[in-house]
Tab-separated table of C-alpha atoms and ligand atoms in Angstrom:
chain	number	residue	atom	x	y	z
A	1394	MET	CA	-20.540	1.145	49.485
A	1395	ILE	CA	-22.390	0.327	46.360
A	1396	SER	CA	-23.573	3.266	43.950
A	1397	LYS	CA	-25.860	3.090	41.324
A	1398	THR	CA	-25.047	4.051	37.893
A	1399	THR	CA	-27.185	6.676	36.516
A	1400	THR	CA	-28.294	7.400	32.815
A	1401	THR	CA	-30.408	10.139	31.406
A	1402	ASN	CA	-33.473	8.511	29.796
A	1403	ALA	CA	-31.666	5.435	28.837
A	1404	SER	CA	-34.339	3.915	26.990
A	1405	ILE	CA	-34.117	6.370	24.076
A	1406	ASP	CA	-31.074	6.602	21.927
A	1407	ARG	CA	-29.535	10.408	21.674
A	1408	TYR	CA	-28.103	11.867	18.833
A	1409	GLY	CA	-27.770	15.387	17.510
A	1410	VAL	CA	-25.846	18.217	15.391
A	1411	ILE	CA	-23.456	20.592	16.917
A	1412	GLY	CA	-22.799	23.890	14.962
A	1413	TYR	CA	-22.430	27.416	15.445
A	1414	PRO	CA	-24.854	28.871	14.611
A	1415	ILE	CA	-27.298	26.106	14.407
A	1416	SER	CA	-30.824	27.416	14.228
A	1417	HIS	CA	-30.802	27.049	10.368
A	1418	SER	CA	-30.078	23.362	10.463
A	1419	ARG	CA	-32.463	21.174	8.730
A	1420	SER	CA	-30.725	17.985	10.167
A	1421	PRO	CA	-33.161	17.344	13.376
A	1422	GLN	CA	-36.214	17.471	10.699
A	1423	ILE	CA	-34.620	15.071	8.462
A	1424	HIS	CA	-33.616	12.674	11.148
A	1425	ARG	CA	-36.908	12.861	12.934
A	1426	LEU	CA	-38.418	12.001	9.450
A	1427	PHE	CA	-35.945	9.189	9.005
A	1428	ALA	CA	-36.626	7.803	12.298
A	1429	LEU	CA	-40.402	7.730	11.729
A	1430	GLN	CA	-40.024	6.228	8.498
A	1431	THR	CA	-37.690	3.240	9.556
A	1432	LYS	CA	-39.700	3.015	12.939
A	1433	GLN	CA	-36.439	3.784	14.974
A	1434	SER	CA	-36.997	5.198	18.431
A	1435	LEU	CA	-34.291	8.104	19.012
A	1436	ARG	CA	-34.190	11.743	20.035
A	1437	TYR	CA	-32.124	14.165	17.619
A	1438	GLU	CA	-31.548	17.637	18.874
A	1439	PRO	CA	-29.643	20.720	17.590
A	1440	LEU	CA	-26.949	21.978	19.915
A	1441	GLU	CA	-25.281	25.325	19.496
A	1442	ASN	CA	-21.818	25.560	20.674
A	1443	SER	CA	-19.082	27.983	19.752
A	1444	PRO	CA	-15.498	26.658	18.867
A	1445	LYS	CA	-14.494	27.422	22.361
A	1446	GLU	CA	-17.149	25.058	23.994
A	1447	LEU	CA	-16.792	22.311	21.095
A	1448	GLU	CA	-14.670	19.878	23.280
A	1449	ALA	CA	-16.560	20.227	26.202
A	1450	ALA	CA	-19.910	19.653	24.523
A	1451	VAL	CA	-18.989	16.656	22.801
A	1452	ARG	CA	-17.733	15.211	25.775
A	1453	ASP	CA	-20.628	15.901	27.851
A	1454	PHE	CA	-22.691	14.259	25.231
A	1455	GLN	CA	-20.448	11.123	25.177
A	1456	ARG	CA	-20.735	11.078	28.947
A	1457	MET	CA	-24.523	11.194	29.175
A	1458	GLY	CA	-24.718	8.311	27.081
A	1459	GLY	CA	-25.216	9.895	23.526
A	1460	LYS	CA	-24.526	7.492	20.310
A	1461	GLY	CA	-23.821	9.861	17.885
A	1462	LEU	CA	-23.503	13.509	16.389
A	1463	ASN	CA	-23.261	15.398	13.280
A	1464	ILE	CA	-20.734	18.228	13.138
A	1465	THR	CA	-21.230	21.198	11.178
A	1466	VAL	CA	-20.008	24.772	10.364
A	1467	PRO	CA	-17.532	25.704	11.567
A	1468	HIS	CA	-16.147	22.688	13.690
A	1469	LYS	CA	-15.586	19.902	10.798
A	1470	THR	CA	-11.831	20.556	11.165
A	1471	GLU	CA	-11.252	21.233	14.543
A	1472	VAL	CA	-13.478	18.317	15.930
A	1473	ILE	CA	-10.553	15.854	14.316
A	1474	LYS	CA	-8.721	16.634	17.411
A	1475	LEU	CA	-11.448	14.492	19.735
A	1476	VAL	CA	-11.688	11.710	17.582
A	1477	ASP	CA	-10.076	8.155	18.673
A	1478	LYS	CA	-10.528	6.658	15.286
A	1479	MET	CA	-11.126	7.820	11.904
A	1480	SER	CA	-12.484	6.380	8.713
A	1481	GLU	CA	-10.255	6.733	5.241
A	1482	ARG	CA	-12.824	8.723	3.823
A	1483	ALA	CA	-12.597	11.437	6.736
A	1484	SER	CA	-8.855	11.363	6.754
A	1485	THR	CA	-8.729	12.226	3.476
A	1486	ALA	CA	-11.198	14.853	3.446
A	1487	GLY	CA	-9.413	16.325	6.488
A	1488	ALA	CA	-13.038	16.802	7.715
A	1489	VAL	CA	-15.367	15.162	10.101
A	1490	ASN	CA	-19.291	15.454	9.861
A	1491	THR	CA	-20.353	12.310	11.756
A	1492	LEU	CA	-19.218	11.158	15.386
A	1493	SER	CA	-20.024	7.722	16.589
A	1494	PHE	CA	-19.663	6.787	20.395
A	1495	LYS	CA	-18.794	3.227	21.013
A	1496	SER	CA	-17.249	1.759	23.778
A	1497	GLY	CA	-15.908	4.760	25.322
A	1498	GLU	CA	-14.234	5.590	22.083
A	1499	ILE	CA	-14.969	8.475	19.584
A	1500	TYR	CA	-15.214	7.240	15.716
A	1501	GLY	CA	-15.068	10.149	13.294
A	1502	ASP	CA	-16.521	9.908	9.606
A	1503	ASN	CA	-17.491	11.996	6.729
A	1504	THR	CA	-20.463	11.590	4.725
A	1505	ASP	CA	-20.551	14.616	2.714
A	1506	GLY	CA	-18.748	13.375	-0.102
A	1507	ILE	CA	-20.761	10.267	-0.624
A	1508	GLY	CA	-23.859	12.354	-0.265
A	1509	LEU	CA	-23.025	14.682	-3.034
A	1510	LEU	CA	-22.150	11.811	-5.195
A	1511	ARG	CA	-25.181	9.923	-4.620
A	1512	ASP	CA	-27.695	12.928	-5.213
A	1513	LEU	CA	-25.695	13.634	-8.575
A	1514	THR	CA	-25.479	10.223	-9.751
A	1515	VAL	CA	-28.664	8.418	-8.468
A	1516	ASN	CA	-31.091	10.931	-7.733
A	1517	LEU	CA	-30.229	13.466	-10.686
A	1518	SER	CA	-28.533	10.669	-13.024
A	1519	LEU	CA	-25.858	12.864	-13.932
A	1520	SER	CA	-22.237	11.341	-14.924
A	1521	VAL	CA	-19.188	13.563	-13.970
A	1522	GLU	CA	-16.611	11.303	-15.807
A	1523	ASN	CA	-14.977	13.061	-18.078
A	1524	ALA	CA	-16.476	16.469	-17.021
A	1525	ASN	CA	-14.757	19.709	-16.190
A	1526	ILE	CA	-15.619	20.766	-12.921
A	1527	LEU	CA	-15.279	24.137	-11.120
A	1528	ILE	CA	-15.542	24.400	-7.182
A	1529	LEU	CA	-16.008	27.580	-5.624
A	1530	GLY	CA	-14.734	27.917	-2.066
A	1531	ALA	CA	-11.667	25.947	-0.353
A	1532	GLY	CA	-13.101	25.289	2.882
A	1533	GLY	CA	-14.380	22.400	4.951
A	1534	ALA	CA	-17.195	22.079	2.691
A	1535	THR	CA	-14.860	21.562	-0.309
A	1536	ARG	CA	-12.517	18.897	1.479
A	1537	GLY	CA	-15.430	16.932	2.098
A	1538	ILE	CA	-16.270	16.408	-1.640
A	1539	VAL	CA	-13.073	16.625	-3.583
A	1540	ALA	CA	-11.789	12.942	-3.063
A	1541	LEU	CA	-15.220	11.429	-4.306
A	1542	LEU	CA	-15.552	13.634	-7.188
A	1543	LEU	CA	-12.194	12.940	-8.472
A	1544	GLU	CA	-12.857	9.207	-7.972
A	1545	MET	CA	-15.140	9.644	-10.643
A	1546	ARG	CA	-12.583	10.301	-13.115
A	1547	PRO	CA	-13.643	13.850	-14.316
A	1548	LYS	CA	-11.298	15.588	-17.107
A	1549	SER	CA	-10.459	18.484	-14.692
A	1550	LEU	CA	-11.310	19.742	-11.458
A	1551	THR	CA	-10.557	23.432	-10.578
A	1552	ILE	CA	-10.908	25.040	-7.192
A	1553	ALA	CA	-11.371	28.648	-7.228
A	1554	ASN	CA	-11.139	30.434	-3.890
A	1555	ARG	CA	-10.815	34.054	-2.647
A	1556	SER	CA	-7.766	33.168	-0.723
A	1557	LEU	CA	-5.754	31.633	-3.605
A	1558	ASP	CA	-3.389	30.113	-0.875
A	1559	LYS	CA	-6.193	27.702	0.553
A	1560	ALA	CA	-7.139	26.620	-2.933
A	1561	GLU	CA	-3.624	25.741	-3.735
A	1562	ALA	CA	-3.026	24.118	-0.469
A	1563	LEU	CA	-6.012	21.865	-1.315
A	1564	ALA	CA	-4.933	21.126	-4.998
A	1565	VAL	CA	-1.604	19.719	-3.576
A	1566	HIS	CA	-3.278	17.701	-1.059
A	1567	PHE	CA	-5.534	15.966	-3.469
A	1568	SER	CA	-3.122	15.826	-6.332
A	1569	HIS	CA	-2.312	12.041	-6.077
A	1570	LEU	CA	-6.044	11.407	-6.698
A	1571	GLY	CA	-6.560	13.184	-10.029
A	1572	PRO	CA	-6.331	16.244	-12.223
A	1573	ILE	CA	-6.865	18.988	-9.992
A	1574	SER	CA	-5.824	22.672	-10.060
A	1575	ALA	CA	-6.298	25.858	-8.299
A	1576	CYS	CA	-7.014	29.612	-9.378
A	1577	ALA	CA	-8.148	32.865	-7.405
A	1578	PHE	CA	-12.036	33.269	-7.148
A	1579	ASN	CA	-11.621	36.276	-9.437
A	1580	ALA	CA	-9.343	34.643	-11.902
A	1581	VAL	CA	-11.367	31.713	-13.255
A	1582	PRO	CA	-10.340	31.068	-16.774
A	1583	ASN	CA	-13.275	32.372	-18.934
A	1584	SER	CA	-12.005	30.784	-21.944
A	1585	HIS	CA	-14.190	27.594	-21.505
A	1586	PRO	CA	-17.544	26.902	-19.874
A	1587	TYR	CA	-17.688	24.235	-17.100
A	1588	ASP	CA	-20.033	21.160	-17.214
A	1589	LEU	CA	-20.621	21.554	-13.409
A	1590	ILE	CA	-19.950	24.253	-11.085
A	1591	ILE	CA	-20.443	23.527	-7.394
A	1592	ASN	CA	-20.646	26.558	-5.140
A	1593	ALA	CA	-19.003	25.467	-1.828
A	1594	THR	CA	-18.445	29.071	-0.339
A	1595	SER	CA	-20.500	30.211	2.594
A	1596	ALA	CA	-20.804	33.607	0.812
A	1597	GLY	CA	-24.620	33.166	0.069
A	1598	VAL	CA	-25.290	32.097	3.662
A	1599	LYS	CA	-23.764	35.211	5.127
A	1600	GLY	CA	-25.965	37.115	2.726
A	1601	GLU	CA	-22.837	38.236	0.603
A	1602	MET	CA	-22.823	38.188	-3.216
A	1603	PRO	CA	-19.291	37.835	-4.623
A	1604	SER	CA	-19.078	38.385	-8.473
A	1605	TYR	CA	-19.526	34.750	-9.696
A	1606	PRO	CA	-17.237	33.952	-12.765
A	1607	SER	CA	-19.709	34.462	-15.736
A	1608	GLY	CA	-17.212	32.907	-18.447
A	1609	ALA	CA	-17.575	29.924	-16.681
A	1610	ILE	CA	-21.207	29.059	-17.499
A	1611	SER	CA	-22.896	28.066	-20.774
A	1612	ASN	CA	-26.418	26.689	-21.409
A	1613	ALA	CA	-24.793	23.486	-21.042
A	1614	THR	CA	-23.673	23.870	-17.357
A	1615	TYR	CA	-25.186	22.269	-14.437
A	1616	CYS	CA	-24.817	24.588	-11.355
A	1617	TYR	CA	-25.080	23.006	-7.665
A	1618	ASP	CA	-25.329	25.087	-4.756
A	1619	LEU	CA	-24.028	23.222	-1.538
A	1620	SER	CA	-25.511	26.142	0.844
A	1621	TYR	CA	-29.260	26.079	1.438
A	1622	GLY	CA	-29.824	28.588	4.236
A	1623	LEU	CA	-31.716	30.902	1.766
A	1624	ASN	CA	-34.015	30.083	-0.980
A	1625	PRO	CA	-33.167	30.877	-3.583
A	1626	THR	CA	-29.589	31.417	-2.902
A	1627	PRO	CA	-27.639	34.119	-4.611
A	1628	PHE	CA	-25.560	31.632	-6.382
A	1629	SER	CA	-28.733	29.750	-7.780
A	1630	VAL	CA	-30.162	32.941	-8.887
A	1631	TRP	CA	-26.984	34.182	-10.687
A	1632	ALA	CA	-26.747	30.620	-12.409
A	1633	ARG	CA	-30.285	30.789	-13.504
A	1634	LYS	CA	-29.670	34.365	-14.490
A	1635	ALA	CA	-26.241	33.370	-16.750
A	1636	GLY	CA	-28.361	30.433	-18.495
A	1637	ALA	CA	-27.200	27.657	-16.867
A	1638	ARG	CA	-28.832	24.336	-17.893
A	1639	GLU	CA	-29.842	23.515	-14.403
A	1640	SER	CA	-29.571	25.339	-11.121
A	1641	ILE	CA	-29.550	22.966	-8.222
A	1642	MET	CA	-29.932	23.365	-4.549
A	1643	GLY	CA	-28.170	21.030	-2.172
A	1644	TRP	CA	-31.140	19.595	-0.585
A	1645	GLY	CA	-30.383	16.090	-1.976
A	1646	MET	CA	-26.913	16.289	-0.841
A	1647	LEU	CA	-27.977	17.265	2.529
A	1648	VAL	CA	-30.568	14.621	2.988
A	1649	GLU	CA	-28.200	11.852	1.361
A	1650	GLN	CA	-25.212	12.735	3.828
A	1651	ALA	CA	-27.644	12.508	6.703
A	1652	ALA	CA	-29.262	8.986	5.441
A	1653	GLU	CA	-25.536	7.932	5.584
A	1654	SER	CA	-24.876	9.027	8.943
A	1655	PHE	CA	-28.290	7.339	10.116
A	1656	ASN	CA	-27.184	4.335	8.434
A	1657	LEU	CA	-23.524	4.402	10.116
A	1658	TRP	CA	-25.496	4.897	13.473
A	1659	ARG	CA	-28.553	2.472	13.133
A	1660	GLY	CA	-27.684	0.025	10.554
A	1661	VAL	CA	-30.542	1.101	8.530
A	1662	ARG	CA	-30.841	3.021	5.182
A	1663	PRO	CA	-33.757	5.328	4.995
A	1664	ASN	CA	-35.616	5.953	1.531
A	1665	THR	CA	-34.308	9.538	0.981
A	1666	ALA	CA	-36.557	10.577	-1.810
A	1667	PRO	CA	-39.922	11.309	-0.073
A	1668	VAL	CA	-37.634	13.190	2.738
A	1669	ILE	CA	-35.689	15.093	-0.017
A	1670	LYS	CA	-39.202	16.128	-1.397
A	1671	GLU	CA	-40.668	17.168	1.960
A	1672	ILE	CA	-37.560	19.305	2.708
A	1673	SER	CA	-37.398	21.128	-0.304
A	1674	ILE	CA	-40.972	21.743	-0.594
A	1675	ASN	CA	-40.800	23.511	3.180
A	1676	ALA	CA	-37.801	25.288	2.265
B	173	ATR	P1	-17.252	25.580	5.030
B	173	ATR	O1	-16.779	24.803	5.970
B	173	ATR	O2	-18.734	25.711	4.933
B	173	ATR	O3	-16.216	25.297	3.847
B	173	ATR	P2	-15.404	27.677	5.836
B	173	ATR	O4	-14.312	26.543	5.819
B	173	ATR	O5	-15.360	28.958	6.489
B	173	ATR	O6	-16.683	27.059	5.531
B	173	ATR	O7	-14.971	28.219	4.233
B	173	ATR	C1	-15.650	28.957	3.572
B	173	ATR	C2	-15.491	29.279	2.351
B	173	ATR	O8	-16.342	30.517	1.577
B	173	ATR	C3	-13.917	29.733	2.014
B	173	ATR	O9	-13.519	29.363	0.732
B	173	ATR	C4	-14.111	31.146	1.882
B	173	ATR	O10	-13.255	31.835	1.098
B	173	ATR	P3	-11.771	32.280	2.064
B	173	ATR	O11	-11.005	31.073	2.165
B	173	ATR	O12	-11.246	32.995	1.111
B	173	ATR	O13	-12.370	33.012	3.080
B	173	ATR	C5	-15.471	31.403	1.164
B	173	ATR	N1	-16.244	32.552	0.982
B	173	ATR	C6	-16.635	33.233	1.867
B	173	ATR	N2	-17.352	34.415	1.767
B	173	ATR	C7	-16.979	34.602	0.631
B	173	ATR	C8	-17.289	35.580	-0.403
B	173	ATR	N3	-18.057	36.775	0.046
B	173	ATR	N4	-16.633	35.398	-1.566
B	173	ATR	C9	-16.040	34.443	-1.981
B	173	ATR	N5	-15.736	33.375	-1.067
B	173	ATR	C10	-16.004	33.504	0.090
């Protein structure tokens, strides 16, 4: 007997973002704007799945003919076990934020690092070469950005984390790429201010306000917050009050990492400037 192959709405390519929770995600809006701008016909939906549901959700999406998924908190590390092939930058980061489904295989990539780098260097015209950089937090967000920051040859990169062992593990993992060290969150040296402080903790998103290291900041310090759940974030409020040269919200990185994923999937690079403007104005 001959049976018919069925696909759901085969005419339109499906994409999405999986996270837990997901309601705060701006990715669906960003990808819709990219699709409109580049005249691509696609659907992009938010998918809320717990860590327990992750594998089934990804496999279902693939089975239904889905073309690609973004992976967000808290799944960026766990999803690696579902991936058949991984890009070098994702392997180095040990975290995946983009899946592409091709010929029955799952390809994993990480566009977070390049997203941050493009925002810092292209959109904000900042050079991190020779800079002293402090990253707060040692989770998946930090993993995604360390390698690319070290490639830009900073003078030093310090990871400060509440659990010192996680910061130390990352410093060891990336030590072959450049001058990296670790310290406890409450033991950041206050003898010299940093040129750039990046908040990669999830404290603000959870409504928590840790005591950020006051000795780390001067009026020459740029502060960059990777989280964007609240506007303004506790970190950005602290940075402004502490007299930072500039307190930057991570909208640019969010849009740039999305543009890199979009380019991987569609082979078209959207113009990010109008999308960053729209997203940050409507934050
Ligand atoms: P993500 O993938 O967004 O990085 P994560 O892997 O859960 O999320 O990591 C969250 C980071 O924020 C961790 O570095 C965490 O510190 P611990 O490793 O000690 O848990 C940090 N973090 C969360 N809440 C914090 C708080 N209130 N103060 C300081 N650091 C906090």
